[in-house]
């Protein structure tokens, strides 16, 4: 059995039959009826009662830290997403809580609730406010008896946007016909939590020592596509030479700028981390096999100057690898895809001239298709009409890349290593003084892939390391720094065994996780936090012809969060829709590992 067939079977079960609509760039998940039959066959054989209680799906994460105040809650959208593929996004008027214009809010939460019944693939979707993306997510795949899932996201960082009238935009490209019957019934809420009295003793809380640098942005500019559209507002990157851009202009009194990037990968690059090198594909005369190797990076440029890079977390959507793995515990990041921040304050001096400038995105080695957009967060000096700045130093070394291949015929191994560093230093003069800002990114990557057993076995072992640092140096010689140290890890294993009579068994194992440690430092002290999130999943299916006649999926997950004041952990496991174990703790053990950064590099 060819390796390229296994690559797709292992990761998305898409090699048997593709729906015609998947041949173009759409938000429809590249897949086949094979996976749909997996869902339908198992449900129909074990759940004949369509009136049974719907299954609740969820993503394991830390609860949002909410104040004790009673929220003002608003239903901002209720809609049934039926046949929405190739149609314009859903629009609605958004207005802030007008009766509480004098009220200050310490937390604002977006809540997405949805139900679905029948047969349907996973669909990528996005939520925007006047072009600013505030949520990217993947739908859960339904069952005959129905499902429910909820996503709650802290959107307080969009505070300034949420306090003015906006246009709400939601796009989900869904397909409904006699085969794909699932309609997604959606309700979207926003909850506003009034601020508590955090300074009851009249003293300054050391948690709030960042002043102008630790508050939400005063203005958020959308770096996304404009209407009219029959798709999402994201840009589409379809190949390695594709560059998408948007012009923008910023107010002349800005003193800080952060680019927030949303990224998702689909179709031929949904499982880019398993793509073999092109030389392997050519040597084995493989056709229809996604290639370009297993390395991708999203490059972000301002006026054609590379200012940052995103090496994305390997989100596995709810139908990926073996769909039974993600029921009811969804894959890490699948219900709330991460966004990635790039500090561009050192560059402000080049874009404060009142002229139009350009932000561009490209993806190294890309295949069709990547969805990318961004939000430009700007802090404005209300005491100044005009700020000044200058880029003092720019250092962006070329990508360091190495590929070692070792294969004979269809079996072999591939080792890919890459690293990159980007550093910018500049000063900005405002009413807060003359501040020197320095931002640095250090990234490293390794991917080891094995194809064996005449192409029936595949292993992918990948790890990414990220060190991001932002320093603000004041004229008084004081330094405020923000440091982030991340590790993304992925281990995939798949093996097929011929059972005769046009049947075979497929076994797949997945280990997926991340470590994220952050430190804020100033003359007042430091704050540190750490998050460790790890999933392990195992599944096997028996396939006869194009029908999955039996299967099982089990998942275990351990989530741990710790900062200087709060701890949270959850240890949970499931098998075939059933929760086997679930232990939650919000107390800190007497002896805990340090939140301080560890050395990745």
Coordinates of C-alpha atoms in Angstrom, one line a residue:
X1 CA 0.0 0.0 0.0
X2 CA 1.5 3.3 -1.0
X3 CA 2.8 5.7 1.5
X4 CA 0.8 8.6 0.1
X5 CA -2.4 6.6 0.7
X6 CA -1.4 6.0 4.3
X7 CA -0.4 9.6 4.9
X8 CA -4.0 10.6 4.2
X9 CA -5.7 7.7 5.8
X10 CA -3.6 8.2 8.9
X11 CA -4.4 11.8 9.2
X12 CA -7.8 12.6 7.7
X13 CA -9.1 9.4 6.0
X14 CA -9.5 11.4 2.8
X15 CA -7.8 9.3 0.2
X16 CA -10.8 7.2 -0.8
X17 CA -13.2 9.7 -2.3
X18 CA -13.3 13.5 -2.3
X19 CA -16.4 15.6 -2.6
X20 CA -16.2 17.7 -5.9
X21 CA -16.5 20.9 -4.0
X22 CA -13.2 20.2 -2.2
X23 CA -11.2 20.7 -5.4
X24 CA -11.4 24.5 -4.9
X25 CA -10.4 26.7 -2.1
X26 CA -13.2 26.6 0.4
X27 CA -13.9 26.4 4.0
X28 CA -15.1 22.8 3.6
X29 CA -12.9 20.3 5.3
X30 CA -11.0 18.1 2.8
X31 CA -12.3 14.7 3.5
X32 CA -14.2 11.8 2.0
X33 CA -17.4 9.8 2.5
X34 CA -15.2 7.2 4.1
X35 CA -14.9 9.3 7.3
X36 CA -18.6 10.2 7.2
X37 CA -19.4 6.5 6.9
X38 CA -17.3 6.0 10.0
X39 CA -19.5 8.3 12.0
X40 CA -22.8 7.1 10.5
X41 CA -22.1 3.4 10.6
X42 CA -21.0 3.4 14.3
X43 CA -23.8 5.7 15.4
X44 CA -26.5 3.8 13.4
X45 CA -25.3 0.5 14.9
X46 CA -25.2 1.6 18.5
X47 CA -27.6 4.6 18.7
X48 CA -30.9 3.8 17.0
X49 CA -32.8 6.1 19.4
X50 CA -32.7 9.5 17.8
X51 CA -34.5 11.0 20.8
X52 CA -31.5 10.1 23.1
X53 CA -29.8 12.9 25.0
X54 CA -27.4 14.9 22.8
X55 CA -23.7 14.4 23.5
X56 CA -21.8 17.4 24.9
X57 CA -18.4 18.0 23.3
X58 CA -15.8 20.3 24.9
X59 CA -12.2 21.5 24.8
X60 CA -10.2 21.2 28.1
X61 CA -8.8 24.6 29.1
X62 CA -8.5 26.8 32.2
X63 CA -11.7 28.6 33.2
X64 CA -11.8 32.3 32.6
X65 CA -11.0 34.3 35.7
X66 CA -14.2 36.2 36.3
X67 CA -15.0 38.9 38.9
X68 CA -17.7 38.4 41.4
X69 CA -19.9 41.0 39.8
X70 CA -23.1 40.1 38.0
X71 CA -22.6 40.3 34.2
X72 CA -24.7 42.1 31.6
X73 CA -25.4 39.4 29.1
X74 CA -26.6 39.9 25.5
X75 CA -27.7 37.6 22.7
X76 CA -26.0 39.1 19.7
X77 CA -26.8 36.5 17.1
X78 CA -29.1 33.5 16.6
X79 CA -28.8 31.7 13.3
X80 CA -29.2 28.2 11.7
X81 CA -26.2 27.5 9.4
X82 CA -27.6 25.2 6.7
X83 CA -26.4 25.5 3.1
X84 CA -24.1 28.4 3.6
X85 CA -21.2 27.3 1.5
X86 CA -20.3 29.8 -1.2
X87 CA -22.7 32.4 0.2
X88 CA -22.0 35.7 1.9
X89 CA -21.3 35.8 5.7
X90 CA -24.0 36.4 8.2
X91 CA -24.2 40.0 9.3
X92 CA -25.8 41.6 12.3
X93 CA -25.6 45.0 14.0
X94 CA -23.6 45.1 17.2
X95 CA -24.2 47.8 19.8
X96 CA -22.5 48.0 23.2
X97 CA -24.6 47.9 26.5
X98 CA -26.0 51.4 26.0
X99 CA -27.6 51.6 29.5
X100 CA -24.2 51.2 31.1
X101 CA -22.0 53.7 29.2
X102 CA -20.4 54.9 32.4
X103 CA -19.7 51.4 33.6
X104 CA -16.2 50.0 33.5
X105 CA -15.8 46.3 32.8
X106 CA -13.0 44.1 34.0
X107 CA -13.9 41.1 31.9
X108 CA -15.8 40.6 28.6
X109 CA -16.6 37.0 27.5
X110 CA -17.8 35.7 24.1
X111 CA -19.9 32.6 24.3
X112 CA -20.7 30.4 21.3
X113 CA -23.3 27.7 21.8
X114 CA -24.3 25.3 19.1
X115 CA -26.3 22.1 18.5
X116 CA -26.4 19.8 15.5
X117 CA -27.9 16.4 14.6
X118 CA -27.3 14.0 11.7
X119 CA -24.3 13.7 9.5
X120 CA -21.8 16.5 8.9
X121 CA -18.1 17.2 8.5
X122 CA -16.1 19.6 10.6
X123 CA -16.3 23.2 9.3
X124 CA -13.9 26.0 10.0
X125 CA -15.6 29.3 11.0
X126 CA -14.8 32.8 12.1
X127 CA -16.4 35.7 14.0
X128 CA -15.4 39.3 13.3
X129 CA -16.4 42.8 14.5
X130 CA -16.1 45.2 11.6
X131 CA -13.3 43.1 10.1
X132 CA -11.5 42.4 13.4
X133 CA -11.4 38.7 14.0
X134 CA -12.3 37.8 17.6
X135 CA -12.8 34.0 17.3
X136 CA -11.7 31.2 14.9
X137 CA -13.0 27.8 15.6
X138 CA -13.9 24.4 14.2
X139 CA -17.3 22.8 14.5
X140 CA -17.9 19.5 16.2
X141 CA -19.0 16.6 14.1
X142 CA -22.6 15.6 14.9
X143 CA -24.2 12.2 15.8
X144 CA -27.7 10.9 14.9
X145 CA -28.9 11.7 18.5
X146 CA -27.4 15.2 18.3
X147 CA -24.6 17.1 19.9
X148 CA -24.0 20.3 21.8
X149 CA -20.8 22.3 22.3
X150 CA -19.9 25.6 23.8
X151 CA -16.9 27.9 23.4
X152 CA -16.2 30.7 25.9
X153 CA -13.4 33.1 25.1
X154 CA -12.1 36.1 27.0
X155 CA -12.3 39.0 24.5
X156 CA -11.4 41.7 27.0
X157 CA -8.4 42.7 24.9
X158 CA -10.9 44.0 22.3
X159 CA -12.4 46.4 24.9
X160 CA -12.2 49.6 22.8
X161 CA -13.8 47.9 19.8
X162 CA -16.6 46.5 22.0
X163 CA -17.5 49.9 23.3
X164 CA -18.7 51.3 20.0
X165 CA -21.2 50.2 17.4
X166 CA -19.9 47.6 15.0
X167 CA -20.9 45.1 12.3
X168 CA -20.9 41.5 13.5
X169 CA -19.8 39.0 10.9
X170 CA -19.9 35.2 11.1
X171 CA -18.9 32.9 8.3
X172 CA -19.3 29.1 8.4
X173 CA -19.2 27.3 5.0
X174 CA -21.6 24.4 5.6
X175 CA -23.1 22.0 3.1
X176 CA -26.5 20.4 3.5
X177 CA -28.0 17.8 1.2
X178 CA -29.4 14.3 1.3
X179 CA -26.1 13.0 2.5
X180 CA -24.8 15.7 4.7
X181 CA -27.9 16.5 6.9
X182 CA -26.4 18.4 9.8
X183 CA -27.5 22.0 10.3
X184 CA -25.6 24.0 12.9
X185 CA -28.0 25.9 15.2
X186 CA -26.0 28.7 16.8
X187 CA -26.5 31.3 19.6
X188 CA -23.8 33.9 20.2
X189 CA -23.7 35.8 23.5
X190 CA -21.4 38.5 25.0
X191 CA -21.2 38.9 28.8
X192 CA -19.9 42.1 30.3
X193 CA -18.6 41.8 33.9
X194 CA -18.4 45.2 35.8
X195 CA -15.1 46.0 37.5
X196 CA -14.6 45.1 41.2
X197 CA -13.1 47.4 43.8
X198 CA -9.6 46.1 43.5
X199 CA -8.0 48.9 45.5
X200 CA -10.2 48.7 48.6
X201 CA -7.2 49.6 50.9
X202 CA -6.3 52.6 48.9
X203 CA -2.9 51.2 48.0
X204 CA -1.6 50.3 44.5
X205 CA -1.9 46.7 43.6
X206 CA 1.5 45.5 42.3
X207 CA -0.3 43.4 39.7
X208 CA -1.1 46.6 37.9
X209 CA 2.3 48.1 37.3
X210 CA 2.4 48.3 33.6
X211 CA 0.3 51.5 33.3
X212 CA 0.4 52.5 29.6
X213 CA 1.9 49.1 28.5
X214 CA -0.5 46.7 30.3
X215 CA -3.8 48.1 29.3
X216 CA -5.9 47.2 26.3
X217 CA -5.3 48.9 23.0
X218 CA -7.1 52.2 22.2
X219 CA -7.7 51.3 18.6
X220 CA -7.8 48.0 16.7
X221 CA -7.4 48.0 12.9
X222 CA -8.6 45.1 10.8
X223 CA -6.1 43.5 8.5
X224 CA -8.6 41.3 6.6
X225 CA -10.5 41.2 3.4
X226 CA -13.2 43.7 2.5
X227 CA -16.8 43.0 1.3
X228 CA -18.4 41.8 -0.9
X229 CA -17.4 38.2 -0.1
X230 CA -18.9 34.7 -0.4
X231 CA -16.4 33.4 2.1
X232 CA -14.7 34.4 5.4
X233 CA -12.8 37.7 5.8
X234 CA -9.5 35.8 6.0
X235 CA -7.0 36.0 3.2
X236 CA -6.3 32.8 1.3
X237 CA -2.6 31.7 0.7
X238 CA -2.7 29.0 -1.9
X239 CA 1.0 28.3 -2.6
X240 CA 4.5 29.1 -1.6
X241 CA 4.8 32.2 -3.9
X242 CA 1.5 33.6 -2.9
X243 CA 1.7 37.0 -1.0
X244 CA -1.5 38.6 0.3
X245 CA -1.5 42.2 1.5
X246 CA -3.6 45.0 2.8
X247 CA -2.9 48.7 3.1
X248 CA -3.4 50.6 6.4
X249 CA -2.8 53.9 8.0
X250 CA -2.4 54.6 11.7
X251 CA -3.0 57.7 13.9
X252 CA 0.1 59.8 14.3
X253 CA -0.1 59.7 18.1
X254 CA 0.4 55.9 18.5
X255 CA 3.1 54.9 21.0
X256 CA 2.7 51.1 20.9
X257 CA 1.7 48.5 18.2
X258 CA 1.1 44.8 18.4
X259 CA 0.1 42.6 15.5
X260 CA -2.3 39.7 16.4
X261 CA -2.2 36.9 13.7
X262 CA -5.0 34.3 13.1
X263 CA -3.8 31.2 11.2
X264 CA -5.5 28.0 10.1
X265 CA -4.5 25.4 7.5
X266 CA -6.7 23.2 5.3
X267 CA -7.1 21.0 2.3
X268 CA -3.7 19.9 0.9
X269 CA -1.9 21.5 3.9
X270 CA -4.2 20.5 6.7
X271 CA -1.6 18.0 7.8
X272 CA 1.4 19.8 6.4
X273 CA 3.6 18.3 9.2
X274 CA 3.2 14.9 7.5
X275 CA 4.0 15.9 4.0
X276 CA 7.0 14.1 2.5
X277 CA 9.7 15.9 0.5
X278 CA 9.2 16.4 -3.2
X279 CA 12.2 14.3 -4.1
X280 CA 10.6 11.3 -2.4
X281 CA 7.4 11.9 -4.3
X282 CA 9.2 12.1 -7.6
X283 CA 11.4 9.1 -6.9
X284 CA 8.3 7.0 -6.3
X285 CA 6.2 8.5 -9.1
X286 CA 3.4 9.4 -6.6
X287 CA 0.5 11.5 -7.9
X288 CA -2.0 13.5 -6.0
X289 CA 0.3 13.5 -2.9
X290 CA 0.7 16.8 -1.0
X291 CA 4.4 17.5 -0.8
X292 CA 6.8 20.4 -0.2
X293 CA 8.1 18.7 2.9
X294 CA 6.9 19.1 6.5
X295 CA 8.0 22.6 7.4
X296 CA 5.8 25.7 7.2
X297 CA 6.2 29.3 8.6
X298 CA 4.0 32.3 8.2
X299 CA 6.0 35.4 7.5
X300 CA 4.6 38.8 8.4
X301 CA 6.0 41.9 6.7
X302 CA 5.4 45.6 6.9
X303 CA 6.3 47.5 3.7
X304 CA 8.2 44.4 2.6
X305 CA 10.3 44.3 5.8
X306 CA 9.9 40.9 7.7
X307 CA 8.9 41.9 11.2
X308 CA 7.9 38.5 12.6
X309 CA 7.2 34.8 12.0
X310 CA 4.6 32.4 13.1
X311 CA 5.3 28.7 13.4
X312 CA 1.8 27.5 14.2
X313 CA 0.6 25.0 16.7
X314 CA -0.5 21.8 15.0
X315 CA -4.2 22.0 15.7
X316 CA -6.0 18.8 14.7
X317 CA -9.6 19.5 13.8
X318 CA -12.5 17.4 15.1
X319 CA -12.5 15.0 12.2
X320 CA -8.8 14.6 11.9
X321 CA -6.8 11.3 12.2
X322 CA -9.6 9.2 13.7
X323 CA -12.8 11.2 14.5
X324 CA -13.5 8.9 17.4
X325 CA -10.5 10.3 19.2
X326 CA -12.2 13.7 19.7
X327 CA -15.5 12.7 21.1
X328 CA -16.4 14.2 23.5
X329 CA -12.9 15.7 24.3
X330 CA -11.9 17.9 21.4
X331 CA -8.4 18.3 20.2
X332 CA -6.2 21.1 21.8
X333 CA -7.0 24.4 20.1
X334 CA -9.8 23.0 17.8
X335 CA -12.6 24.9 19.4
X336 CA -10.6 28.1 20.0
X337 CA -7.7 28.3 17.6
X338 CA -4.8 30.3 19.0
X339 CA -3.7 33.7 17.7
X340 CA -0.1 34.8 17.7
X341 CA 1.2 38.3 18.8
X342 CA 4.1 40.1 17.2
X343 CA 5.4 43.3 18.8
X344 CA 6.1 45.9 16.2
X345 CA 6.5 49.0 18.5
X346 CA 10.2 49.4 17.4
X347 CA 8.9 49.9 13.9
X348 CA 6.5 52.7 14.7
X349 CA 8.9 55.4 13.6
X350 CA 8.6 54.2 10.0
X351 CA 4.8 54.2 9.9
X352 CA 3.9 57.4 11.9
X353 CA 4.2 59.6 8.9
X354 CA 0.4 59.7 8.2
X355 CA 0.9 57.8 4.9
X356 CA -0.5 54.5 3.8
X357 CA 1.5 51.4 4.5
X358 CA 1.3 47.7 3.7
X359 CA 1.1 44.5 5.8
X360 CA 1.8 41.3 3.9
X361 CA 1.6 37.5 4.7
X362 CA 3.2 34.6 3.0
X363 CA 3.7 30.9 4.0
X364 CA 6.9 29.1 3.3
X365 CA 6.4 25.9 1.3
X366 CA 2.6 26.4 1.3
X367 CA 0.1 24.3 -0.5
X368 CA -3.6 25.1 -0.9
X369 CA -4.9 26.5 1.4
X370 CA -4.0 28.7 4.5
X371 CA -6.5 31.2 6.0
X372 CA -4.7 34.2 7.5
X373 CA -5.8 37.6 8.8
X374 CA -4.6 40.0 11.5
X375 CA -5.6 42.7 14.0
X376 CA -3.4 45.7 14.5
X377 CA -3.6 46.8 18.2
X378 CA -2.6 50.4 18.7
X379 CA -2.1 52.4 21.9
X380 CA -2.7 56.1 21.5
X381 CA -1.3 59.0 23.5
X382 CA -4.3 61.1 24.4
X383 CA -2.0 63.9 25.6
X384 CA -0.2 64.2 22.2
X385 CA -1.3 65.0 18.7
X386 CA 1.8 63.4 17.3
X387 CA 4.4 61.0 18.6
X388 CA 7.9 60.4 17.2
X389 CA 10.0 57.4 16.7
X390 CA 12.9 55.8 14.8
X391 CA 13.9 52.2 14.0
X392 CA 17.4 51.9 15.4
X393 CA 18.4 48.4 14.6
X394 CA 17.0 45.6 12.5
X395 CA 18.4 42.0 12.4
X396 CA 16.6 39.2 10.6
X397 CA 18.9 36.3 9.7
X398 CA 17.9 34.1 6.8
X399 CA 16.0 30.9 7.7
X400 CA 18.4 28.1 8.7
X401 CA 17.0 25.0 7.1
X402 CA 18.4 21.4 6.7
X403 CA 16.7 18.3 5.3
X404 CA 18.2 14.8 5.5
X405 CA 16.5 12.0 3.5
X406 CA 17.1 8.3 3.7
X407 CA 14.7 6.1 1.7
X408 CA 14.7 3.1 -0.6
X409 CA 11.6 2.8 -2.6
X410 CA 8.5 3.6 -0.6
X411 CA 10.1 3.1 2.9
X412 CA 12.5 5.5 4.5
X413 CA 13.0 8.4 6.9
X414 CA 13.2 12.2 6.7
X415 CA 14.7 14.6 9.2
X416 CA 14.0 18.3 8.9
X417 CA 15.5 21.1 11.1
X418 CA 15.0 24.8 10.9
X419 CA 15.7 27.9 13.0
X420 CA 15.1 31.7 12.7
X421 CA 15.7 34.8 14.7
X422 CA 14.3 38.3 14.3
X423 CA 15.2 41.4 16.4
X424 CA 14.0 45.0 16.1
X425 CA 15.0 48.0 18.3
X426 CA 13.6 51.4 18.1
X427 CA 12.6 54.4 20.2
X428 CA 9.3 56.2 20.6
X429 CA 8.8 59.6 22.2
X430 CA 5.4 60.4 23.7
X431 CA 4.0 62.0 26.9
X432 CA 5.2 58.9 28.7
X433 CA 8.7 59.9 27.9
X434 CA 11.4 58.6 25.5
X435 CA 11.2 54.8 25.5
X436 CA 13.4 52.4 23.7
X437 CA 11.5 49.2 22.6
X438 CA 13.2 45.9 21.6
X439 CA 11.4 42.9 20.4
X440 CA 13.1 39.5 19.6
X441 CA 11.9 36.2 18.3
X442 CA 13.9 33.0 18.4
X443 CA 12.4 29.9 16.8
X444 CA 13.6 26.3 16.3
X445 CA 12.0 23.3 14.7
X446 CA 12.6 19.6 14.2
X447 CA 10.5 17.0 12.4
X448 CA 11.4 13.3 12.1
X449 CA 9.2 11.3 9.8
X450 CA 9.3 7.5 9.1
X451 CA 7.6 5.5 6.4
X452 CA 7.8 1.7 6.9
X453 CA 6.2 -1.6 6.4
X454 CA 6.0 -1.0 2.6
X455 CA 4.3 2.3 3.2
X456 CA 1.7 0.9 5.7
X457 CA 3.4 2.5 8.7
X458 CA 4.0 6.2 9.3
X459 CA 5.5 8.0 12.3
X460 CA 5.8 11.8 12.7
X461 CA 7.7 13.3 15.6
X462 CA 7.8 17.1 15.7
X463 CA 8.8 19.8 18.2
X464 CA 8.8 23.6 17.9
X465 CA 10.5 26.0 20.4
X466 CA 9.7 29.7 20.6
X467 CA 11.4 32.4 22.7
X468 CA 9.7 35.8 22.4
X469 CA 10.9 38.9 24.4
X470 CA 9.8 42.5 24.5
X471 CA 11.7 45.1 26.5
X472 CA 10.7 48.7 27.2
X473 CA 13.6 50.8 28.5
X474 CA 12.7 54.1 30.0
X475 CA 14.8 57.2 30.3
X476 CA 15.1 56.5 34.0
X477 CA 16.9 53.3 33.1
X478 CA 14.0 51.2 34.4
X479 CA 13.1 48.2 32.2
X480 CA 9.8 46.6 31.7
X481 CA 9.9 43.2 30.0
X482 CA 7.5 40.6 28.6
X483 CA 8.9 37.1 28.0
X484 CA 7.3 34.1 26.5
X485 CA 8.8 30.6 26.2
X486 CA 6.8 28.0 24.3
X487 CA 7.2 24.4 23.2
X488 CA 4.8 22.7 20.8
X489 CA 5.1 18.9 20.4
X490 CA 3.4 16.3 18.2
X491 CA 3.9 12.6 17.9
X492 CA 1.8 10.6 15.4
X493 CA 1.8 6.9 14.7
X494 CA -0.3 4.9 12.2
X495 CA -0.1 1.3 10.9
X496 CA -2.4 -0.7 8.6
X497 CA -2.8 -4.5 8.6
X498 CA -4.4 -6.4 5.7
X499 CA -7.2 -8.6 7.0
X500 CA -8.2 -10.2 3.7
X501 CA -11.7 -10.1 2.1
X502 CA -11.1 -6.5 1.1
X503 CA -10.7 -5.5 4.8
X504 CA -8.0 -3.9 6.8
X505 CA -7.4 -2.7 10.3
X506 CA -5.9 0.8 11.0
X507 CA -4.3 1.7 14.3
X508 CA -3.4 5.3 15.2
X509 CA -1.9 7.0 18.2
X510 CA -1.6 10.7 18.8
X511 CA 0.4 12.7 21.4
X512 CA -0.3 16.5 21.1
X513 CA 0.6 19.3 23.5
X514 CA 2.3 22.5 24.5
X515 CA 4.2 24.2 27.3
X516 CA 3.8 28.0 27.7
X517 CA 5.7 30.0 30.3
X518 CA 5.5 33.7 30.6
X519 CA 7.2 36.3 32.8
X520 CA 6.5 40.1 33.2
X521 CA 9.2 42.1 35.0
X522 CA 9.5 45.7 36.1
X523 CA 10.9 47.7 39.0
X524 CA 7.8 46.6 41.0
X525 CA 8.7 43.0 40.7
X526 CA 7.7 40.2 38.4
X527 CA 4.7 38.0 37.6
X528 CA 5.1 34.5 36.2
X529 CA 2.7 31.9 34.8
X530 CA 3.0 28.5 33.2
X531 CA 0.6 26.3 31.2
X532 CA 1.2 22.6 30.4
X533 CA -1.4 20.9 28.2
X534 CA -0.9 17.4 26.9
X535 CA -3.2 14.9 25.1
X536 CA -2.7 11.3 24.3
X537 CA -5.2 9.5 22.1
X538 CA -5.4 5.9 20.7
X539 CA -7.8 4.5 18.2
X540 CA -8.3 1.6 15.8
X541 CA -10.9 1.0 13.1
X542 CA -11.8 -2.0 10.9
X543 CA -12.6 -1.1 7.3
X544 CA -14.3 -3.3 4.8
X545 CA -14.4 -1.9 1.3
X546 CA -15.3 1.7 2.0
X547 CA -17.2 1.1 5.2
X548 CA -15.9 1.2 8.7
X549 CA -17.6 -1.7 10.5
X550 CA -16.2 -1.1 13.9
X551 CA -13.9 1.2 15.8
X552 CA -12.8 2.7 19.1
X553 CA -11.2 6.0 20.2
X554 CA -9.8 6.8 23.6
X555 CA -8.2 10.1 24.9
X556 CA -6.4 11.2 28.0
X557 CA -5.5 14.8 28.8
X558 CA -3.7 16.5 31.6
X559 CA -3.9 20.3 31.8
X560 CA -2.0 22.3 34.4
X561 CA -1.9 26.1 35.0
X562 CA 0.0 28.0 37.6
X563 CA 0.7 31.7 38.3
X564 CA 1.8 33.6 41.4
X565 CA -1.7 33.5 42.9
X566 CA -3.7 30.8 41.3
X567 CA -3.5 27.1 40.2
X568 CA -5.7 25.0 38.1
X569 CA -5.4 21.4 36.9
X570 CA -7.6 18.9 35.2
X571 CA -6.9 15.2 34.5
X572 CA -9.6 13.6 32.3
X573 CA -10.0 10.6 30.0
X574 CA -12.7 9.2 27.7
X575 CA -13.4 6.3 25.4
X576 CA -16.1 6.2 22.7
X577 CA -18.1 9.2 23.9
X578 CA -17.9 8.2 27.6
X579 CA -16.0 10.1 30.3
X580 CA -14.0 7.5 32.3
X581 CA -12.2 9.8 34.7
X582 CA -12.3 13.5 35.5
X583 CA -10.5 15.2 38.3
X584 CA -10.3 19.0 38.7
X585 CA -8.4 21.0 41.2
X586 CA -8.0 24.8 41.7
X587 CA -5.7 24.6 44.7
X588 CA -1.9 24.9 44.5
X589 CA 0.1 21.9 45.9
X590 CA 2.7 22.7 48.6
X591 CA 5.5 21.9 46.2
X592 CA 5.0 23.0 42.6
X593 CA 7.4 23.3 39.7
X594 CA 8.6 26.8 39.0
X595 CA 6.8 29.1 36.6
X596 CA 10.1 30.5 35.6
X597 CA 11.2 29.9 32.0
X598 CA 13.1 26.8 31.0
X599 CA 15.7 26.7 28.3
X600 CA 14.3 25.4 25.1
X601 CA 17.1 26.3 22.7

